[in-house]
Amino acid sequence: MPTNALAPTTAAVSLRAVSKTYGSGPTAVRAVDQVDLDLATGTWTAVMGPSGSGKSTLLNCAAGLERVDSGRVLLGGTDITDADDETLTRLRRTRVGFIFQSFNLVASLSAAQNVELPLRLAGKRPPRADVREALRAVGLAERADHRPRQLSGGQQQRVAIARALITRPQVLFADEPTGALDSSAARGVLDLLRAAADGGQSVVMVTHDPAAAARADATVLVRDGRVEDRVVGADAVTVAARLAAMGA
Amino acid sequence: MLQLSWAGLRDRWTSFAGAVLTVCLGVALVQSSLLLLLASATADAPAGSGPVAQVRFEEARVVAVTVLAVTLALAAFLAVFVIASTFAFTVDQRRRDLALLRLVGAGRRQVVRLLLGEALLLGVLGSLAGSALGTGVVRVQTWLMVRVGLLPAGAGARWHAWVLPACVGVGTALALAGVFLAARRAARVRPLEALDAEEEPARVMTRGRWTTGVLLGAGAVVLLALSPLGGPAGGRAMAVCVSLLAALALAVLAPVAVPALAGALVPRGGVLGDLARANLRDEVRRSASTAAPLIVLVGLLLGQSGAAWSYTEAAVAQLRSTTAADLVVESTADADGALAQRLSAVPGVGSASSEVELPAALTTGSGETAFTGIRRVLVVDPGAYERAHPTSGSLQALRGAAVAAGPGALESSTGDRVGVRVGQVDLGPLPVVAAVPQAVGGGPALLLPAGLLPAELLQGSAVRTFVQLQGGSDRRQVAAALTAAGGRGARVSDVQDWLARSAQQAGSSDTSILVVVMGLGASYALIGVVNAGVVATAARRREFATARASGLTRRQVVGSAVLETWAVSGAGLLLGALAAAGTLAAVLIATASATGTASIDLPWPLVAAVVTGAFAVTGATSAWTAWSATRTAPVQLLRARE
Ligand SMILES: Nc1ncnc2c1ncn2[C@@H]1O[C@H](COP(=O)(O)OP(=O)(O)O)[C@@H](O)[C@H]1O
Ligand SMILES: [Mg+2]
């Protein structure tokens, strides 16, 4: 099998000829089309592209949330393409974290309980101090006992980041994490992602906002399910220009 | 995990309260029926009652035990059904929450454990409450049974120490069983579903569900086809089971049947109707959960009562066509046993068949397989009986120490020997020398020739005498003479009046039994419907808010919710009626093959009560829950995306 011939990789995330199609027949949509991508450990990569270009699908495939139709997905050198549910569950507990546009906190739990949830699901009882520290790191030390509905959008997203980071995952996947936030709340979230990347974690972030992409180390431009371009270390204006050049 | 369970309980208390309520009421009803059943099964005849009174008591007890056993079975059946579907529904309503847990690292087994843990907690709570409530329900049930004459006044249930653990065990087990399959299904939820803006309409019709529904439906059809072959008694039993199976089949297939039917019931054209129809299409599970208890309730209620009514009608029609008499004398047997002769001797009387119906202990089989049961026997003058019932065939052989199989014979036919004991008189095994045709309405198991039993044993029993007049005699004069000859309390009626009266009596005793058996069960099923409404609406806040943000007034949102619920209720009622129609078709076929003419009769007041009751209850629930779910301003709900 040719896929077995893959060289071991040190990249945090590697996609090899990954394709994903939704539906079948005339309504089939090829959301990801033969994508090859390597994201180096300890870097922050932004994914940009027109709406419906397959950014979220790409992210979900890379994170093991969506099965690919063909190609291979490697996380930190481990091939997760055909991993069973138990392996993927363990992966979610230890090696990857997620942040989404819609915060996705458990409404019935307090901020602190939400943050410690992944560890408790993994059978660990985190010291209270650790949870406090995680909340303090995102600037919410005072809000530990608030429930999500008592927090603003930006605060909820920071709780979600604290929850995603408490397991110290190798890769943090973020799908439009600032999409529902105003610019100052967005800046706070981006600062936290920057800190995570600087601390050696890898971040993959889908975004619409060139300014957000400019905070990343590199930006991947996607159209019609394909990676069209890759920009490294560009500012917001450059990213916006490249995006416009792509016809978005 | 426990903390998560607790937090979940606190947050979704309305749905969980509904689940606890179904367990509570189910357990209460089952416990009450069980205790009453135990009490009446072990009751002793009042001290000092004579031998015939004792047998009569025994006979009444058998009826009470039967009614209670049927109530218990129905209560248990509804409890299993309502509890399982309510719990399954609460799980299905939480797919997004569970997907979120999976997203942050919960394994499938943890999801199952979480849900089972909750079910355990709710099951124990509900069962404990139900056991306590059951002590109140038992009073209501006793009162009902006493009121309709199925239990003697002063009857009551005794508490047994094992009942509490048994009820808690069973209630909890039911809750766990109800959740188990749903939990397994929920554990397979994809983590990505947590991100879907809308709750993904889960695939409701699994292959297992299709198979179950189709098998149950096929069972109903087979029973329907077999019912003409079962004879009067077997045919009736099969007919009654048709609606049971059909109702279950339709309840299982509700996710397919209800939305389609309900969609057709919503008036076209208006925006509210369009919204309701769209919701019906999307929220298959909600519609199915609301309609399923209604389908089962209406199927059972209409099927059972329709069968009872139609059979009574058929029995009376058959009695009318097989009785050759002008007058009927109802009187009391006297000590010398000469009543029959006195009545025959009245001038103008051509023939008089005096018949005394008595309870007796009949033993069929012998040795190991001997079985003794309390049945009715009819003491007759064979010759006169033949004349009063011309279709009976020849009873010439019925002489001396012999018996004939009666119109309600179940287990004996010509050539058998049956042990007969009436009170303290044991006649020993007697040969069955003749048989009259079986009647649709049943009747005495055996005919005994007069003279076999001592007159003092019959004394005080009711005697029915069918009188044929001689040609040319004056009916009024003869009737007056018969009244005089009949002794104290004798009553002479025209045979048509008597037939009408006995039909009415049979009907009203059927109604009483039905009220007792079905009344409590029906209230329980309705609570299942209310529950589904409450559980469903708990999850609809956002949907309502979106509708209001798109320009609907609060009143319109509530109106649309009520419209949707009514369409679902209508569909449930229609499907229930369809299930009942299975039984009614079987009844038509069975009565036609047994009596030559098909009989059908429905208790229309009951039908009307169920239909209006269902619409009132579901409409009120829906209006109330929708009204309270729209209390918060829509923006507030839409902003806090949780
Ligand atoms: N679950 C799904 N089922 C069917 N089609 C989907 C699904 N998810 C995404 N798609 C389709 O795949 C394409 C890419 O979607 P997505 O990855 O969400 O795009 P983006 O995040 O770039 O906006 C779109 O055309 C979308 O309609
Ligand atoms: Mg997207």
mmCIF file with all atom_site columns, C-alpha atoms in Angstrom, chain A residues 71-198:
data_model
loop_
_atom_site.group_PDB
_atom_site.id
_atom_site.type_symbol
_atom_site.label_atom_id
_atom_site.label_alt_id
_atom_site.label_comp_id
_atom_site.label_asym_id
_atom_site.label_entity_id
_atom_site.label_seq_id
_atom_site.pdbx_PDB_ins_code
_atom_site.Cartn_x
_atom_site.Cartn_y
_atom_site.Cartn_z
_atom_site.occupancy
_atom_site.B_iso_or_equiv
_atom_site.pdbx_formal_charge
_atom_site.auth_seq_id
_atom_site.auth_comp_id
_atom_site.auth_asym_id
_atom_site.auth_atom_id
_atom_site.pdbx_PDB_model_num
ATOM 1   C CA . GLY A 1 71  ? -5.871  10.212 1.791  1.00 0.00 ? 71  GLY A CA 1
ATOM 2   C CA . ARG A 1 72  ? -4.224  10.071 5.204  1.00 0.00 ? 72  ARG A CA 1
ATOM 3   C CA . VAL A 1 73  ? -4.377  12.276 8.285  1.00 0.00 ? 73  VAL A CA 1
ATOM 4   C CA . LEU A 1 74  ? -1.466  12.339 10.717 1.00 0.00 ? 74  LEU A CA 1
ATOM 5   C CA . LEU A 1 75  ? -1.473  14.033 14.093 1.00 0.00 ? 75  LEU A CA 1
ATOM 6   C CA . GLY A 1 76  ? 1.959   14.444 15.640 1.00 0.00 ? 76  GLY A CA 1
ATOM 7   C CA . GLY A 1 77  ? 3.158   11.543 13.501 1.00 0.00 ? 77  GLY A CA 1
ATOM 8   C CA . THR A 1 78  ? 0.261   9.227  14.421 1.00 0.00 ? 78  THR A CA 1
ATOM 9   C CA . ASP A 1 79  ? -1.953  8.118  11.546 1.00 0.00 ? 79  ASP A CA 1
ATOM 10  C CA . ILE A 1 80  ? -5.532  8.710  12.710 1.00 0.00 ? 80  ILE A CA 1
ATOM 11  C CA . THR A 1 81  ? -7.215  8.108  9.351  1.00 0.00 ? 81  THR A CA 1
ATOM 12  C CA . ASP A 1 82  ? -8.818  4.852  10.396 1.00 0.00 ? 82  ASP A CA 1
ATOM 13  C CA . ALA A 1 83  ? -8.636  5.238  14.172 1.00 0.00 ? 83  ALA A CA 1
ATOM 14  C CA . ASP A 1 84  ? -11.542 3.754  16.093 1.00 0.00 ? 84  ASP A CA 1
ATOM 15  C CA . ASP A 1 85  ? -13.817 5.746  18.324 1.00 0.00 ? 85  ASP A CA 1
ATOM 16  C CA . GLU A 1 86  ? -11.916 4.895  21.475 1.00 0.00 ? 86  GLU A CA 1
ATOM 17  C CA . THR A 1 87  ? -8.623  6.093  20.045 1.00 0.00 ? 87  THR A CA 1
ATOM 18  C CA . LEU A 1 88  ? -10.222 9.314  18.838 1.00 0.00 ? 88  LEU A CA 1
ATOM 19  C CA . THR A 1 89  ? -11.804 9.854  22.252 1.00 0.00 ? 89  THR A CA 1
ATOM 20  C CA . ARG A 1 90  ? -8.420  9.454  23.888 1.00 0.00 ? 90  ARG A CA 1
ATOM 21  C CA . LEU A 1 91  ? -6.977  11.861 21.341 1.00 0.00 ? 91  LEU A CA 1
ATOM 22  C CA . ARG A 1 92  ? -9.573  14.473 22.231 1.00 0.00 ? 92  ARG A CA 1
ATOM 23  C CA . ARG A 1 93  ? -8.787  14.074 25.897 1.00 0.00 ? 93  ARG A CA 1
ATOM 24  C CA . THR A 1 94  ? -5.057  14.440 25.606 1.00 0.00 ? 94  THR A CA 1
ATOM 25  C CA . ARG A 1 95  ? -3.689  15.724 22.343 1.00 0.00 ? 95  ARG A CA 1
ATOM 26  C CA . VAL A 1 96  ? -6.150  18.088 20.699 1.00 0.00 ? 96  VAL A CA 1
ATOM 27  C CA . GLY A 1 97  ? -8.355  20.924 21.864 1.00 0.00 ? 97  GLY A CA 1
ATOM 28  C CA . PHE A 1 98  ? -11.240 22.684 20.148 1.00 0.00 ? 98  PHE A CA 1
ATOM 29  C CA . ILE A 1 99  ? -12.652 26.171 20.064 1.00 0.00 ? 99  ILE A CA 1
ATOM 30  C CA . PHE A 1 100 ? -15.665 27.092 17.963 1.00 0.00 ? 100 PHE A CA 1
ATOM 31  C CA . GLN A 1 101 ? -17.496 30.196 16.934 1.00 0.00 ? 101 GLN A CA 1
ATOM 32  C CA . SER A 1 102 ? -20.460 29.189 19.062 1.00 0.00 ? 102 SER A CA 1
ATOM 33  C CA . PHE A 1 103 ? -18.467 28.758 22.326 1.00 0.00 ? 103 PHE A CA 1
ATOM 34  C CA . ASN A 1 104 ? -20.140 25.431 23.096 1.00 0.00 ? 104 ASN A CA 1
ATOM 35  C CA . LEU A 1 105 ? -20.027 25.477 26.857 1.00 0.00 ? 105 LEU A CA 1
ATOM 36  C CA . VAL A 1 106 ? -22.183 23.159 28.919 1.00 0.00 ? 106 VAL A CA 1
ATOM 37  C CA . ALA A 1 107 ? -24.929 25.536 30.015 1.00 0.00 ? 107 ALA A CA 1
ATOM 38  C CA . SER A 1 108 ? -25.646 23.798 33.287 1.00 0.00 ? 108 SER A CA 1
ATOM 39  C CA . LEU A 1 109 ? -22.055 23.944 34.542 1.00 0.00 ? 109 LEU A CA 1
ATOM 40  C CA . SER A 1 110 ? -20.160 26.909 35.992 1.00 0.00 ? 110 SER A CA 1
ATOM 41  C CA . ALA A 1 111 ? -17.116 28.326 34.229 1.00 0.00 ? 111 ALA A CA 1
ATOM 42  C CA . ALA A 1 112 ? -14.768 26.370 36.521 1.00 0.00 ? 112 ALA A CA 1
ATOM 43  C CA . GLN A 1 113 ? -16.726 23.149 36.018 1.00 0.00 ? 113 GLN A CA 1
ATOM 44  C CA . ASN A 1 114 ? -16.624 23.639 32.255 1.00 0.00 ? 114 ASN A CA 1
ATOM 45  C CA . VAL A 1 115 ? -12.884 24.124 32.364 1.00 0.00 ? 115 VAL A CA 1
ATOM 46  C CA . GLU A 1 116 ? -12.193 21.007 34.386 1.00 0.00 ? 116 GLU A CA 1
ATOM 47  C CA . LEU A 1 117 ? -14.648 18.887 32.366 1.00 0.00 ? 117 LEU A CA 1
ATOM 48  C CA . PRO A 1 118 ? -12.110 17.327 29.929 1.00 0.00 ? 118 PRO A CA 1
ATOM 49  C CA . LEU A 1 119 ? -9.876  16.240 32.796 1.00 0.00 ? 119 LEU A CA 1
ATOM 50  C CA . ARG A 1 120 ? -12.755 14.793 34.760 1.00 0.00 ? 120 ARG A CA 1
ATOM 51  C CA . LEU A 1 121 ? -13.962 12.924 31.720 1.00 0.00 ? 121 LEU A CA 1
ATOM 52  C CA . ALA A 1 122 ? -10.470 11.514 31.485 1.00 0.00 ? 122 ALA A CA 1
ATOM 53  C CA . GLY A 1 123 ? -10.887 10.262 35.044 1.00 0.00 ? 123 GLY A CA 1
ATOM 54  C CA . LYS A 1 124 ? -8.667  12.859 36.691 1.00 0.00 ? 124 LYS A CA 1
ATOM 55  C CA . ARG A 1 125 ? -9.642  15.169 39.491 1.00 0.00 ? 125 ARG A CA 1
ATOM 56  C CA . PRO A 1 126 ? -7.731  18.371 38.789 1.00 0.00 ? 126 PRO A CA 1
ATOM 57  C CA . PRO A 1 127 ? -6.526  20.354 41.783 1.00 0.00 ? 127 PRO A CA 1
ATOM 58  C CA . ARG A 1 128 ? -8.717  23.415 42.329 1.00 0.00 ? 128 ARG A CA 1
ATOM 59  C CA . ALA A 1 129 ? -5.658  25.605 42.008 1.00 0.00 ? 129 ALA A CA 1
ATOM 60  C CA . ASP A 1 130 ? -5.015  24.340 38.482 1.00 0.00 ? 130 ASP A CA 1
ATOM 61  C CA . VAL A 1 131 ? -8.517  25.271 37.389 1.00 0.00 ? 131 VAL A CA 1
ATOM 62  C CA . ARG A 1 132 ? -8.217  28.677 39.033 1.00 0.00 ? 132 ARG A CA 1
ATOM 63  C CA . GLU A 1 133 ? -4.895  29.183 37.301 1.00 0.00 ? 133 GLU A CA 1
ATOM 64  C CA . ALA A 1 134 ? -6.357  28.221 33.923 1.00 0.00 ? 134 ALA A CA 1
ATOM 65  C CA . LEU A 1 135 ? -9.164  30.717 34.405 1.00 0.00 ? 135 LEU A CA 1
ATOM 66  C CA . ARG A 1 136 ? -6.745  33.360 35.625 1.00 0.00 ? 136 ARG A CA 1
ATOM 67  C CA . ALA A 1 137 ? -4.650  32.815 32.511 1.00 0.00 ? 137 ALA A CA 1
ATOM 68  C CA . VAL A 1 138 ? -7.641  33.831 30.394 1.00 0.00 ? 138 VAL A CA 1
ATOM 69  C CA . GLY A 1 139 ? -8.471  36.702 32.729 1.00 0.00 ? 139 GLY A CA 1
ATOM 70  C CA . LEU A 1 140 ? -11.529 35.200 34.332 1.00 0.00 ? 140 LEU A CA 1
ATOM 71  C CA . ALA A 1 141 ? -10.339 34.397 37.848 1.00 0.00 ? 141 ALA A CA 1
ATOM 72  C CA . GLU A 1 142 ? -13.309 36.267 39.273 1.00 0.00 ? 142 GLU A CA 1
ATOM 73  C CA . ARG A 1 143 ? -15.883 34.457 37.168 1.00 0.00 ? 143 ARG A CA 1
ATOM 74  C CA . ALA A 1 144 ? -15.172 30.858 38.164 1.00 0.00 ? 144 ALA A CA 1
ATOM 75  C CA . ASP A 1 145 ? -18.629 30.271 39.587 1.00 0.00 ? 145 ASP A CA 1
ATOM 76  C CA . HIS A 1 146 ? -20.603 32.049 36.882 1.00 0.00 ? 146 HIS A CA 1
ATOM 77  C CA . ARG A 1 147 ? -22.703 30.033 34.533 1.00 0.00 ? 147 ARG A CA 1
ATOM 78  C CA . PRO A 1 148 ? -22.226 30.601 30.776 1.00 0.00 ? 148 PRO A CA 1
ATOM 79  C CA . ARG A 1 149 ? -25.408 32.629 30.437 1.00 0.00 ? 149 ARG A CA 1
ATOM 80  C CA . GLN A 1 150 ? -24.053 35.090 33.010 1.00 0.00 ? 150 GLN A CA 1
ATOM 81  C CA . LEU A 1 151 ? -20.962 35.740 30.875 1.00 0.00 ? 151 LEU A CA 1
ATOM 82  C CA . SER A 1 152 ? -20.479 37.903 27.780 1.00 0.00 ? 152 SER A CA 1
ATOM 83  C CA . GLY A 1 153 ? -19.608 36.287 24.456 1.00 0.00 ? 153 GLY A CA 1
ATOM 84  C CA . GLY A 1 154 ? -15.935 37.175 24.778 1.00 0.00 ? 154 GLY A CA 1
ATOM 85  C CA . GLN A 1 155 ? -15.848 35.775 28.310 1.00 0.00 ? 155 GLN A CA 1
ATOM 86  C CA . GLN A 1 156 ? -17.543 32.575 27.215 1.00 0.00 ? 156 GLN A CA 1
ATOM 87  C CA . GLN A 1 157 ? -15.010 32.141 24.451 1.00 0.00 ? 157 GLN A CA 1
ATOM 88  C CA . ARG A 1 158 ? -12.187 32.632 26.909 1.00 0.00 ? 158 ARG A CA 1
ATOM 89  C CA . VAL A 1 159 ? -13.685 29.953 29.148 1.00 0.00 ? 159 VAL A CA 1
ATOM 90  C CA . ALA A 1 160 ? -13.778 27.703 26.090 1.00 0.00 ? 160 ALA A CA 1
ATOM 91  C CA . ILE A 1 161 ? -10.100 28.416 25.464 1.00 0.00 ? 161 ILE A CA 1
ATOM 92  C CA . ALA A 1 162 ? -9.231  27.659 29.072 1.00 0.00 ? 162 ALA A CA 1
ATOM 93  C CA . ARG A 1 163 ? -11.139 24.385 28.705 1.00 0.00 ? 163 ARG A CA 1
ATOM 94  C CA . ALA A 1 164 ? -9.328  23.548 25.490 1.00 0.00 ? 164 ALA A CA 1
ATOM 95  C CA . LEU A 1 165 ? -5.912  24.331 26.959 1.00 0.00 ? 165 LEU A CA 1
ATOM 96  C CA . ILE A 1 166 ? -6.211  22.649 30.343 1.00 0.00 ? 166 ILE A CA 1
ATOM 97  C CA . THR A 1 167 ? -5.248  19.280 28.895 1.00 0.00 ? 167 THR A CA 1
ATOM 98  C CA . ARG A 1 168 ? -2.142  20.927 27.348 1.00 0.00 ? 168 ARG A CA 1
ATOM 99  C CA . PRO A 1 169 ? -2.980  19.631 23.867 1.00 0.00 ? 169 PRO A CA 1
ATOM 100 C CA . GLN A 1 170 ? -0.372  19.520 21.128 1.00 0.00 ? 170 GLN A CA 1
ATOM 101 C CA . VAL A 1 171 ? -2.775  21.042 18.651 1.00 0.00 ? 171 VAL A CA 1
ATOM 102 C CA . LEU A 1 172 ? -5.526  23.565 19.187 1.00 0.00 ? 172 LEU A CA 1
ATOM 103 C CA . PHE A 1 173 ? -8.191  23.677 16.473 1.00 0.00 ? 173 PHE A CA 1
ATOM 104 C CA . ALA A 1 174 ? -10.204 26.875 16.299 1.00 0.00 ? 174 ALA A CA 1
ATOM 105 C CA . ASP A 1 175 ? -13.052 27.410 13.825 1.00 0.00 ? 175 ASP A CA 1
ATOM 106 C CA . GLU A 1 176 ? -13.778 31.133 13.549 1.00 0.00 ? 176 GLU A CA 1
ATOM 107 C CA . PRO A 1 177 ? -13.104 31.677 17.262 1.00 0.00 ? 177 PRO A CA 1
ATOM 108 C CA . THR A 1 178 ? -13.608 35.440 16.904 1.00 0.00 ? 178 THR A CA 1
ATOM 109 C CA . GLY A 1 179 ? -16.516 35.244 14.491 1.00 0.00 ? 179 GLY A CA 1
ATOM 110 C CA . ALA A 1 180 ? -19.118 36.117 17.099 1.00 0.00 ? 180 ALA A CA 1
ATOM 111 C CA . LEU A 1 181 ? -17.058 38.670 19.027 1.00 0.00 ? 181 LEU A CA 1
ATOM 112 C CA . ASP A 1 182 ? -16.501 42.413 18.833 1.00 0.00 ? 182 ASP A CA 1
ATOM 113 C CA . SER A 1 183 ? -12.996 43.591 18.006 1.00 0.00 ? 183 SER A CA 1
ATOM 114 C CA . SER A 1 184 ? -11.734 44.096 21.550 1.00 0.00 ? 184 SER A CA 1
ATOM 115 C CA . ALA A 1 185 ? -13.018 40.716 22.726 1.00 0.00 ? 185 ALA A CA 1
ATOM 116 C CA . ALA A 1 186 ? -11.517 39.219 19.563 1.00 0.00 ? 186 ALA A CA 1
ATOM 117 C CA . ARG A 1 187 ? -8.165  40.772 20.379 1.00 0.00 ? 187 ARG A CA 1
ATOM 118 C CA . GLY A 1 188 ? -8.217  39.109 23.804 1.00 0.00 ? 188 GLY A CA 1
ATOM 119 C CA . VAL A 1 189 ? -8.870  35.719 22.235 1.00 0.00 ? 189 VAL A CA 1
ATOM 120 C CA . LEU A 1 190 ? -6.137  36.170 19.623 1.00 0.00 ? 190 LEU A CA 1
ATOM 121 C CA . ASP A 1 191 ? -3.680  37.128 22.367 1.00 0.00 ? 191 ASP A CA 1
ATOM 122 C CA . LEU A 1 192 ? -4.393  33.839 24.091 1.00 0.00 ? 192 LEU A CA 1
ATOM 123 C CA . LEU A 1 193 ? -3.853  31.870 20.859 1.00 0.00 ? 193 LEU A CA 1
ATOM 124 C CA . ARG A 1 194 ? -0.576  33.729 20.296 1.00 0.00 ? 194 ARG A CA 1
ATOM 125 C CA . ALA A 1 195 ? 0.551   32.815 23.775 1.00 0.00 ? 195 ALA A CA 1
ATOM 126 C CA . ALA A 1 196 ? -0.316  29.173 23.191 1.00 0.00 ? 196 ALA A CA 1
ATOM 127 C CA . ALA A 1 197 ? 1.680   29.054 19.951 1.00 0.00 ? 197 ALA A CA 1
ATOM 128 C CA . ASP A 1 198 ? 4.611   30.830 21.557 1.00 0.00 ? 198 ASP A CA 1
#
